[in-house]
Coordinates of C-alpha atoms and ligand atoms in Angstrom, one line a residue:
M12 CA -16.3 -23.0 -14.8
H13 CA -15.3 -19.6 -13.6
W14 CA -12.0 -19.2 -11.7
L15 CA -11.7 -16.7 -8.8
F16 CA -8.3 -15.6 -7.7
G17 CA -7.7 -15.0 -4.0
D18 CA -8.1 -11.2 -4.5
Q19 CA -11.5 -11.5 -6.2
L20 CA -13.6 -12.4 -3.3
G21 CA -16.5 -10.0 -3.2
P22 CA -20.0 -10.2 -4.8
H23 CA -19.0 -7.7 -7.5
F24 CA -16.8 -10.5 -9.0
L25 CA -19.8 -12.6 -9.5
A26 CA -22.3 -10.0 -10.7
P27 CA -23.4 -10.4 -14.4
G28 CA -21.7 -7.0 -15.3
D29 CA -21.7 -6.4 -19.1
G30 CA -22.1 -10.0 -19.8
D31 CA -18.5 -10.7 -18.8
G32 CA -19.3 -12.2 -15.4
P33 CA -20.1 -15.8 -14.7
G34 CA -23.8 -16.9 -15.0
R35 CA -25.9 -17.3 -11.8
D36 CA -25.2 -21.0 -11.7
T37 CA -21.8 -21.2 -13.3
P38 CA -19.6 -23.5 -11.2
L39 CA -16.8 -21.7 -9.5
L40 CA -13.2 -22.6 -8.8
M41 CA -10.6 -21.4 -6.4
I42 CA -7.0 -22.6 -6.2
E43 CA -4.8 -22.4 -3.1
A44 CA -1.3 -22.7 -4.5
R45 CA 1.3 -23.5 -2.0
S46 CA 4.1 -22.4 -4.3
V47 CA 3.0 -18.8 -3.8
F48 CA 4.1 -19.0 -0.1
R49 CA 7.2 -20.9 -0.9
R50 CA 8.5 -18.2 -3.3
R51 CA 8.7 -15.4 -0.7
R52 CA 9.1 -15.0 3.0
F53 CA 5.8 -13.4 3.8
H54 CA 4.6 -11.8 7.0
R55 CA 2.7 -14.6 8.7
A56 CA -0.3 -12.3 9.4
K57 CA -0.6 -11.7 5.7
A58 CA -0.5 -15.4 4.8
H59 CA -3.1 -16.0 7.5
L60 CA -5.4 -13.2 6.2
I61 CA -5.2 -14.4 2.6
L62 CA -5.8 -18.0 3.4
S63 CA -8.5 -17.2 5.9
A64 CA -10.3 -15.0 3.4
M65 CA -10.2 -17.6 0.6
R66 CA -11.4 -20.4 2.8
H67 CA -14.2 -18.3 4.3
R68 CA -15.3 -17.4 0.8
A69 CA -15.2 -21.1 -0.2
A70 CA -17.3 -22.0 2.8
E71 CA -19.9 -19.3 1.8
L72 CA -20.1 -20.5 -1.7
G73 CA -20.6 -24.1 -0.6
D74 CA -21.3 -26.7 -3.3
R75 CA -21.1 -24.2 -6.1
L76 CA -17.3 -23.9 -5.6
T77 CA -14.5 -26.4 -6.1
Y78 CA -11.6 -25.5 -3.7
V79 CA -8.4 -27.0 -4.8
R80 CA -5.2 -27.2 -2.7
A81 CA -2.4 -27.7 -5.1
D82 CA 1.3 -27.0 -5.6
T83 CA 0.8 -24.5 -8.4
Y84 CA -2.1 -22.8 -10.2
R85 CA -1.4 -24.8 -13.3
A86 CA -1.6 -28.1 -11.4
G87 CA -4.7 -27.0 -9.6
L88 CA -6.4 -26.0 -12.8
E89 CA -5.6 -29.3 -14.4
E90 CA -6.9 -31.2 -11.4
A91 CA -10.2 -29.3 -11.3
T92 CA -11.0 -29.0 -15.0
G93 CA -9.1 -31.7 -16.9
G94 CA -8.6 -29.1 -19.6
R95 CA -12.2 -27.9 -19.9
P96 CA -12.8 -24.2 -20.7
V97 CA -12.6 -21.7 -17.8
T98 CA -13.3 -18.0 -17.6
V99 CA -11.6 -15.6 -15.3
H100 CA -11.5 -11.9 -14.6
H101 CA -8.3 -10.2 -15.5
P102 CA -5.8 -10.9 -12.7
T103 CA -3.9 -8.1 -10.8
S104 CA -0.3 -8.9 -11.7
F105 CA 1.8 -9.3 -14.8
A106 CA 2.8 -12.7 -13.7
A107 CA -0.7 -14.0 -13.2
A108 CA -1.9 -12.2 -16.4
G109 CA 0.9 -14.0 -18.3
L110 CA -0.1 -17.3 -16.8
V111 CA -3.8 -17.2 -17.7
R112 CA -3.0 -15.9 -21.2
A113 CA -0.7 -18.8 -21.8
L114 CA -3.3 -21.4 -20.9
P115 CA -5.5 -22.0 -24.0
Q116 CA -8.4 -23.3 -22.0
V117 CA -8.8 -19.9 -20.1
S118 CA -10.6 -16.9 -21.5
V119 CA -9.9 -13.7 -19.7
G120 CA -12.5 -11.0 -19.1
P121 CA -11.9 -7.3 -18.0
A122 CA -10.6 -6.6 -14.5
R123 CA -13.0 -5.8 -11.7
G124 CA -12.6 -4.1 -8.4
F125 CA -11.6 -0.6 -9.7
L126 CA -13.6 2.4 -10.8
V127 CA -11.9 3.2 -14.1
P128 CA -11.7 0.6 -16.9
R129 CA -8.1 0.4 -18.3
K130 CA -9.2 1.4 -21.8
D131 CA -10.7 4.7 -20.4
F132 CA -7.4 5.4 -18.7
A133 CA -5.5 4.8 -21.9
T134 CA -7.8 7.3 -23.7
W135 CA -7.2 9.8 -20.9
A136 CA -3.4 9.3 -21.1
E137 CA -3.4 9.6 -24.9
E138 CA -5.4 12.8 -24.8
R139 CA -2.6 14.3 -22.6
E140 CA -0.2 13.9 -25.6
G141 CA 3.0 13.3 -23.7
K142 CA 2.3 15.7 -20.9
S143 CA 2.9 14.3 -17.5
L144 CA 0.1 12.1 -16.0
R145 CA -0.4 14.1 -12.9
Q146 CA -2.4 12.4 -10.2
E147 CA -4.3 15.6 -9.4
D148 CA -5.6 15.8 -13.0
F149 CA -6.5 12.2 -13.1
Y150 CA -8.4 12.5 -9.8
R151 CA -10.5 15.4 -11.0
W152 CA -11.2 13.5 -14.2
V153 CA -12.4 10.5 -12.2
R154 CA -14.6 12.7 -10.0
R155 CA -16.2 14.3 -13.1
N156 CA -16.6 11.1 -15.1
H157 CA -18.0 9.0 -12.2
D158 CA -19.9 11.9 -10.6
V159 CA -18.1 11.5 -7.3
L160 CA -18.5 14.4 -4.8
M161 CA -19.8 16.7 -7.6
D162 CA -22.4 19.4 -7.6
G163 CA -23.2 19.6 -11.3
D164 CA -19.9 20.2 -13.0
Q165 CA -18.3 21.8 -9.9
P166 CA -16.6 20.0 -7.0
A167 CA -18.9 19.6 -4.0
G168 CA -17.9 22.1 -1.3
G169 CA -16.4 24.4 -3.9
R170 CA -12.8 23.1 -4.0
W171 CA -11.2 20.0 -5.6
N172 CA -8.4 19.8 -3.1
L173 CA -8.7 20.3 0.6
D174 CA -5.1 19.3 1.4
H175 CA -4.6 22.8 2.9
D176 CA -7.1 22.0 5.7
N177 CA -5.6 18.6 6.2
R178 CA -2.0 17.6 6.9
Q179 CA -2.0 19.1 10.3
R180 CA 0.6 18.3 13.0
P181 CA -0.7 15.8 15.6
P182 CA -2.4 17.2 18.7
R183 CA 0.3 17.8 21.3
E184 CA -2.1 17.4 24.3
S185 CA -2.9 13.8 23.9
A186 CA -1.1 10.5 22.9
T187 CA -4.0 9.3 20.9
L188 CA -6.7 10.8 18.6
P189 CA -10.1 11.1 20.2
V190 CA -11.8 8.9 17.7
G191 CA -13.7 5.6 18.0
R192 CA -11.7 2.4 18.0
P193 CA -11.3 0.6 14.7
Y194 CA -13.3 -2.5 13.9
R195 CA -11.8 -5.8 15.1
P196 CA -13.0 -9.1 13.7
R197 CA -13.5 -12.2 15.7
E198 CA -11.6 -15.3 14.7
D199 CA -13.4 -18.6 14.1
A200 CA -12.7 -22.3 13.3
I201 CA -11.4 -21.4 9.9
D202 CA -8.7 -19.2 11.4
D203 CA -7.8 -22.0 13.7
E204 CA -7.4 -24.3 10.8
V205 CA -5.3 -21.8 8.9
R206 CA -3.0 -21.4 11.9
R207 CA -2.5 -25.1 12.2
D208 CA -1.7 -25.4 8.5
L209 CA 0.8 -22.6 8.7
D210 CA 2.5 -24.2 11.8
R211 CA 2.7 -27.4 9.9
W212 CA 4.2 -25.9 6.8
E213 CA 6.8 -24.1 8.9
K214 CA 7.6 -27.2 10.8
D215 CA 8.0 -29.2 7.5
G216 CA 10.6 -26.6 6.5
D217 CA 8.5 -25.9 3.4
V218 CA 7.9 -22.2 4.0
S219 CA 9.3 -19.6 6.3
F220 CA 7.5 -16.5 7.6
V221 CA 8.4 -13.3 9.3
G222 CA 6.4 -11.2 11.8
R223 CA 3.8 -12.1 14.4
D224 CA 0.5 -13.8 13.7
G225 CA -1.4 -12.3 16.6
P226 CA -5.2 -12.2 16.6
R227 CA -6.5 -11.4 13.1
R228 CA -7.0 -7.6 12.8
F229 CA -8.3 -7.4 9.2
P230 CA -11.6 -8.6 7.7
A231 CA -11.6 -12.0 6.0
T232 CA -15.2 -11.9 4.9
R233 CA -17.6 -9.5 3.1
T234 CA -19.6 -9.3 6.3
E235 CA -16.6 -8.3 8.3
A236 CA -15.4 -5.8 5.7
R237 CA -18.8 -4.1 5.6
A238 CA -18.8 -3.9 9.3
A239 CA -15.3 -2.3 9.2
L240 CA -16.5 0.2 6.6
K241 CA -19.6 1.0 8.6
R242 CA -17.6 1.6 11.8
F243 CA -15.1 3.8 10.0
L244 CA -17.8 5.9 8.5
A245 CA -19.8 6.3 11.7
H246 CA -16.9 6.8 14.2
R247 CA -13.7 7.7 12.4
L248 CA -14.2 9.4 9.1
N249 CA -14.7 12.8 10.8
G250 CA -11.1 12.9 11.9
F251 CA -9.6 11.4 8.8
G252 CA -8.6 14.6 7.0
P253 CA -6.8 16.9 9.5
F254 CA -4.4 14.3 10.8
E255 CA -3.9 12.2 7.6
D256 CA -0.2 12.8 7.6
A257 CA 0.5 12.8 11.3
M258 CA 2.0 10.0 13.4
L259 CA 1.5 9.1 17.1
A260 CA 3.6 6.4 18.8
A261 CA 0.7 5.1 20.9
D262 CA -1.9 5.4 18.2
P263 CA -0.6 3.8 15.0
V264 CA -4.0 3.8 13.3
M265 CA -5.3 7.3 14.2
S266 CA -8.2 8.0 11.9
H267 CA -7.0 5.8 9.0
S268 CA -9.6 3.4 7.7
L269 CA -7.7 0.1 7.7
L270 CA -9.7 -0.8 4.6
S271 CA -6.8 -1.4 2.2
S272 CA -6.6 -5.2 2.7
S273 CA -10.4 -5.5 2.3
L274 CA -10.3 -3.4 -0.9
N275 CA -7.3 -5.4 -2.3
L276 CA -8.8 -8.8 -1.5
G277 CA -11.9 -7.6 -3.4
L278 CA -14.1 -7.8 -0.3
L279 CA -15.1 -4.2 -0.7
D280 CA -15.8 -2.4 -4.0
P281 CA -14.2 1.1 -4.2
A282 CA -17.4 2.5 -5.5
E283 CA -19.3 1.6 -2.4
C284 CA -16.6 3.2 -0.2
V285 CA -16.6 6.5 -2.0
E286 CA -20.4 6.6 -2.3
R287 CA -21.0 5.9 1.4
A288 CA -18.4 8.5 2.4
E289 CA -20.1 11.1 0.2
E290 CA -23.5 10.2 1.8
E291 CA -22.0 11.0 5.2
W292 CA -21.1 14.5 3.9
R293 CA -24.4 15.1 2.2
A294 CA -26.2 14.1 5.4
G295 CA -24.1 16.6 7.4
R296 CA -22.4 13.9 9.4
A297 CA -18.8 14.4 8.2
P298 CA -16.9 17.5 7.2
I299 CA -15.9 18.0 3.5
N300 CA -12.1 18.0 4.2
S301 CA -12.3 14.5 5.7
V302 CA -14.6 13.1 3.1
E303 CA -12.7 14.7 0.2
G304 CA -9.4 13.4 1.7
F305 CA -10.8 9.8 1.9
V306 CA -12.3 10.0 -1.6
R307 CA -9.0 11.2 -2.9
Q308 CA -7.2 8.2 -1.4
I309 CA -9.5 5.7 -3.1
A310 CA -10.8 7.4 -6.3
G311 CA -7.5 9.3 -6.7
W312 CA -4.5 7.4 -5.4
R313 CA -5.7 3.8 -5.5
E314 CA -7.0 4.1 -9.0
Y315 CA -4.0 6.0 -10.2
V316 CA -1.6 3.5 -8.9
W317 CA -3.5 0.6 -10.4
Q318 CA -3.5 2.3 -13.8
L319 CA 0.2 3.2 -13.7
Y320 CA 1.1 -0.4 -12.9
W321 CA -0.2 -1.5 -16.3
Y322 CA 0.6 1.7 -18.2
F323 CA 4.3 1.7 -17.2
G324 CA 4.6 -2.0 -18.1
E325 CA 6.5 -5.0 -16.8
E326 CA 9.9 -3.3 -17.2
Y327 CA 9.1 -0.6 -14.7
R328 CA 10.1 -3.0 -11.8
R329 CA 13.7 -2.8 -13.0
S330 CA 13.9 1.0 -12.9
N331 CA 16.9 2.1 -10.9
V332 CA 18.0 5.6 -12.1
L333 CA 19.7 6.3 -8.8
R334 CA 21.8 3.1 -9.3
H335 CA 21.1 2.0 -5.7
T336 CA 22.4 -1.6 -5.2
A337 CA 22.9 -2.1 -1.5
P338 CA 21.2 -5.2 -0.1
L339 CA 18.7 -5.0 2.7
P340 CA 20.3 -5.8 6.1
G341 CA 19.3 -8.8 8.1
W342 CA 17.7 -6.9 11.0
W343 CA 15.4 -5.1 8.5
N344 CA 14.4 -8.3 6.7
D345 CA 13.8 -10.0 10.1
L346 CA 11.7 -7.0 11.3
D347 CA 14.0 -6.9 14.3
A348 CA 12.6 -3.7 15.8
D349 CA 14.3 -4.4 19.2
S350 CA 17.7 -3.9 17.7
V351 CA 16.9 -0.4 16.5
H352 CA 17.5 2.7 18.8
A353 CA 16.0 5.4 16.6
H354 CA 12.6 5.7 18.3
C355 CA 10.7 6.4 15.1
L356 CA 12.1 3.5 13.1
R357 CA 11.9 1.2 16.2
T358 CA 8.2 2.1 16.7
V359 CA 7.2 1.7 13.1
L360 CA 9.2 -1.5 12.5
A361 CA 7.5 -3.0 15.6
Q362 CA 4.1 -2.0 14.3
V363 CA 4.9 -3.8 11.0
R364 CA 6.3 -6.8 12.9
D365 CA 3.2 -7.1 15.1
T366 CA 0.5 -6.3 12.5
G367 CA 1.8 -6.2 8.9
W368 CA 0.5 -2.7 8.6
T369 CA 1.4 0.9 9.3
H370 CA -0.1 3.9 7.7
H371 CA 1.0 5.9 4.6
I372 CA 3.4 8.4 6.2
P373 CA 5.4 5.8 8.2
R374 CA 5.7 3.7 5.0
L375 CA 6.8 6.7 3.0
M376 CA 8.9 8.8 5.3
V377 CA 10.1 6.4 8.0
L378 CA 10.6 3.1 6.2
G379 CA 10.9 4.1 2.5
G380 CA 12.9 7.2 3.5
Y381 CA 15.5 5.2 5.4
A382 CA 15.9 2.7 2.6
L383 CA 16.3 5.5 0.0
Q384 CA 18.8 7.4 2.1
R385 CA 20.9 4.2 2.4
G386 CA 20.9 3.4 -1.3
W387 CA 19.2 0.0 -0.9
D388 CA 18.3 -1.8 -4.1
P389 CA 14.7 -0.6 -5.0
A390 CA 13.7 -4.0 -6.3
E391 CA 14.6 -5.6 -3.0
V392 CA 12.8 -2.8 -1.1
T393 CA 9.7 -3.4 -3.3
D394 CA 9.8 -7.1 -2.6
W395 CA 10.2 -6.4 1.2
F396 CA 7.1 -4.2 1.2
H397 CA 5.2 -6.8 -0.9
R398 CA 6.0 -9.6 1.5
T399 CA 5.6 -7.7 4.7
F400 CA 2.4 -5.7 4.3
V401 CA -1.1 -7.3 4.7
D402 CA -2.3 -5.2 1.8
G403 CA 0.7 -5.7 -0.5
Y404 CA 0.2 -6.9 -4.1
D405 CA 2.4 -6.5 -7.1
W406 CA 0.2 -3.8 -8.7
V407 CA 0.1 -1.6 -5.7
M408 CA 3.7 -2.1 -4.7
L409 CA 5.5 -1.2 -7.9
P410 CA 4.2 2.4 -8.3
N411 CA 4.2 3.1 -4.6
V412 CA 7.7 1.8 -3.9
I413 CA 9.6 2.1 -7.2
G414 CA 8.0 5.4 -8.0
M415 CA 6.8 7.2 -5.0
S416 CA 9.0 5.9 -2.3
Q417 CA 12.4 5.1 -3.9
Y418 CA 12.3 7.6 -6.9
A419 CA 13.9 4.7 -8.9
D420 CA 11.9 5.8 -12.0
G421 CA 13.6 9.2 -12.0
G422 CA 10.3 11.1 -11.6
R423 CA 7.8 9.4 -13.9
M424 CA 5.4 9.3 -10.9
T425 CA 6.5 12.0 -8.6
T426 CA 8.2 15.3 -9.2
K427 CA 10.9 14.8 -6.5
P428 CA 12.3 12.1 -4.1
Y429 CA 10.3 11.9 -0.9
T430 CA 12.7 11.8 1.9
S431 CA 13.5 14.2 4.7
G432 CA 15.6 14.8 7.8
G433 CA 14.4 14.3 11.3
A434 CA 12.8 17.8 11.4
Y435 CA 9.9 16.6 9.3
I436 CA 9.3 13.5 11.5
N437 CA 9.6 15.7 14.6
R438 CA 7.0 18.2 13.2
M439 CA 4.5 15.5 12.1
S440 CA 4.8 13.1 15.1
D441 CA 5.6 12.6 18.8
L442 CA 8.2 10.1 17.9
C443 CA 11.3 12.3 18.4
G444 CA 10.6 13.3 22.0
P445 CA 11.9 10.2 23.7
C446 CA 14.6 9.4 21.1
A447 CA 18.2 9.3 22.0
F448 CA 19.0 11.1 18.8
K449 CA 18.2 14.8 18.1
P450 CA 16.5 15.7 14.8
G451 CA 18.6 18.9 14.6
D452 CA 22.0 17.0 14.9
R453 CA 23.8 15.9 11.7
T454 CA 26.9 14.7 13.4
G455 CA 28.1 13.5 16.8
E456 CA 26.8 11.2 19.4
H457 CA 23.2 12.4 19.0
A458 CA 23.1 12.7 15.2
C459 CA 19.7 11.7 13.9
P460 CA 20.1 9.0 11.3
Y461 CA 17.4 10.6 9.2
T462 CA 19.0 14.0 9.3
A463 CA 22.5 12.6 8.5
G464 CA 21.0 10.2 6.0
Y465 CA 19.2 13.1 4.2
W466 CA 22.3 15.1 3.7
S467 CA 24.3 12.1 2.7
F468 CA 21.6 11.3 0.0
V469 CA 21.6 14.9 -1.3
D470 CA 25.4 14.7 -1.4
R471 CA 25.4 11.5 -3.4
H472 CA 22.8 12.7 -5.9
R473 CA 23.9 16.3 -6.0
D474 CA 23.9 16.7 -9.8
R475 CA 20.4 15.2 -10.3
L476 CA 18.9 17.1 -7.4
A477 CA 20.6 20.4 -8.5
H478 CA 18.8 20.2 -11.8
N479 CA 15.3 19.7 -10.3
H480 CA 13.6 23.0 -9.3
R481 CA 11.9 21.2 -6.4
T482 CA 15.2 20.0 -4.9
S483 CA 17.8 22.5 -6.0
R484 CA 17.4 24.5 -2.8
A485 CA 18.4 21.5 -0.8
V486 CA 21.7 21.3 -2.8
R487 CA 22.4 25.0 -2.2
Q488 CA 21.7 24.5 1.6
M489 CA 24.0 21.5 1.6
D490 CA 26.8 23.5 0.0
R491 CA 26.7 25.8 3.0
L492 CA 27.1 23.0 5.5
G493 CA 30.6 23.1 7.2
D494 CA 30.5 19.5 8.3
L495 CA 29.6 17.5 5.2
A496 CA 32.9 15.5 5.3
E497 CA 32.0 14.4 8.9
V498 CA 28.5 13.4 7.8
R499 CA 30.0 11.3 5.0
R500 CA 32.5 9.6 7.4
Q501 CA 29.8 8.9 9.9
E502 CA 27.4 7.4 7.4
R503 CA 30.1 5.2 6.0
A504 CA 30.9 4.0 9.6
R505 CA 27.2 3.3 10.2
G506 CA 27.1 0.9 7.3
D507 CA 24.4 -1.7 7.8
T508 CA 24.1 -1.5 11.6
P509 CA 20.6 -0.7 12.9
P510 CA 20.5 3.1 13.7
Ligands
LIG855 P1 -6.4 5.1 4.4 O1 -5.4 6.1 4.8 O2 -7.6 5.0 5.3 O3 -6.8 5.4 2.9 C1 -8.0 4.8 2.4 C2 -7.7 3.9 1.2 O4 -7.0 4.6 0.1 C3 -6.7 2.8 1.5 O5 -7.4 1.8 2.1 C4 -6.2 2.4 0.1 O6 -7.1 1.5 -0.5 C5 -6.3 3.7 -0.6 N1 -5.0 4.3 -0.9 C6 -4.5 5.4 -0.3 N2 -3.3 5.7 -0.8 C7 -3.0 4.7 -1.7 C8 -1.9 4.5 -2.5 N3 -0.8 5.3 -2.6 N4 -1.9 3.4 -3.3 C9 -3.0 2.6 -3.3 N5 -4.0 2.8 -2.5 C10 -4.0 3.8 -1.7 N6 -1.4 0.5 -0.3 C11 -1.9 -0.7 -0.4 O7 -3.1 -0.9 -0.6 N7 -1.0 -1.8 -0.6 C12 0.3 -1.6 -0.4 O8 1.0 -2.6 -0.5 C13 0.8 -0.3 -0.2 N8 2.1 -0.1 -0.1 C14 2.6 1.1 0.1 C15 4.0 1.3 0.1 C16 4.6 2.5 0.3 C17 6.1 2.7 0.3 C18 3.7 3.6 0.4 C19 4.3 5.0 0.5 C20 2.3 3.5 0.3 C21 1.8 2.2 0.2 N9 0.4 2.0 0.1 C22 -0.1 0.7 -0.1 C23 -0.6 3.1 0.2 C24 -1.1 3.4 1.6 O9 0.0 3.5 2.4 C25 -2.0 2.3 2.1 O10 -3.0 2.1 1.2 C26 -2.7 2.7 3.4 O11 -1.7 3.1 4.3 C27 -3.6 1.6 3.9 O12 -4.1 1.9 5.1 P2 -5.6 2.4 5.2 O13 -6.5 1.4 4.6 O14 -5.9 2.8 6.6 O15 -5.6 3.7 4.3

């Protein structure tokens, strides 16, 4: 028997591969373990998506697959196999990897669903002999080794990095980007059944969810995921590059692909996403800056984050060099956007409450930035992102939150903490216009919580930031502020209350 985890749902998990895949007729097993949902308070739309995707896959595979509903993986495995041998592809978390290794009946093959095998990354990292593992170097290495967007040994279009052409401010003349609408799946009887089950579990008091489980927005099947990719490439890829980092209140998706949950469920293979995007450029249908930007996200960032998860090891989750220990307030845990006055945070938290998704910059600069400035415990922040986002899995959360967003690793992943005052949010969005707070105000009635929070953060970590050449200027600027004592007083008074 071959065991498929709930994030191993696409055909590439069943292909023969290098002899490490299941045979054509090997019986398959999937286990829906209720304890997973009991352990954490997930966003309900996320629980819905995962269960819907697993049950849809089970329906597709028909008699070949045994679908077990059990309390734990261990119990499900025992029920389905009675101790007979089972194969599995390497799971995507330390916890699941530890579990399968501890079960003598299970033999574990290499991971699938990523471009770069882990042993290749280890060789690349070793060759760098203690030098930092820069994402940009890794990304170029992936492009060369996997012949992605290359003309011979040169980057297609002449440059490796087109960030300079991207990262533009949002257009001021319109509240939305003029791009085609994203793909929306249609729910079916399996979704109805999932909803009924989730209602029942909640009613039994067995599990508790957060967020709204509106109409399902993300693909639950391979067919839906391919349709979403196709629609993105045909109608939305063109605009991906220029406004990658911009935010618009009325257009949360802008030109983003919304493909992360499909990639992370294994419904799409990253190779097909980058190949298809490259084809769009070669056919003259999409500009190089957008195609390179999209390829960088998948072949660069996604792969890099996956590799760092394993490379940094299990202990990485406990990193906390800034010694941040404050708990997350209730309004944040409950996604209570209505209690928030700051327009940017209110808007983004409402997007998360309603969909379980928001794009990269709101995650980094609005949500992560707020948590970092307030000194919230990075492990709790990681857990919050994991539970709340439809695409959240342990492997992708740890580097993105512990490293990139909370700087809890002291710079193993990024060269400086990513946080800013309201000026950045104002420059990159239309979120400050209607806000009661003013991005330029540090103190007083209209003080922007991000601007005050930024200086309060710099103040608390003055020594560390003064010794980093990328942040020392901020410390010098802070030393020239005449009202730092008032900023401190005001931030203390704010405490846990929603801004
Ligand atoms: P697009 O902007 O269209 O990008 C295309 C694809 O690139 C994504 O679908 C995703 O697969 C990949 N990608 C881009 N950046 C990253 C990255 N940093 N890490 C991994 N993949 C990346 N991504 C997740 O998949 N799951 C998460 O739980 C997650 N949590 C995050 C938490 C924080 C604090 C931050 C700063 C980023 C996080 N990301 C996460 C990365 C990124 O925000 C999402 O992948 C992206 O917003 C998903 O939307 P999209 O599919 O429209 O992405």
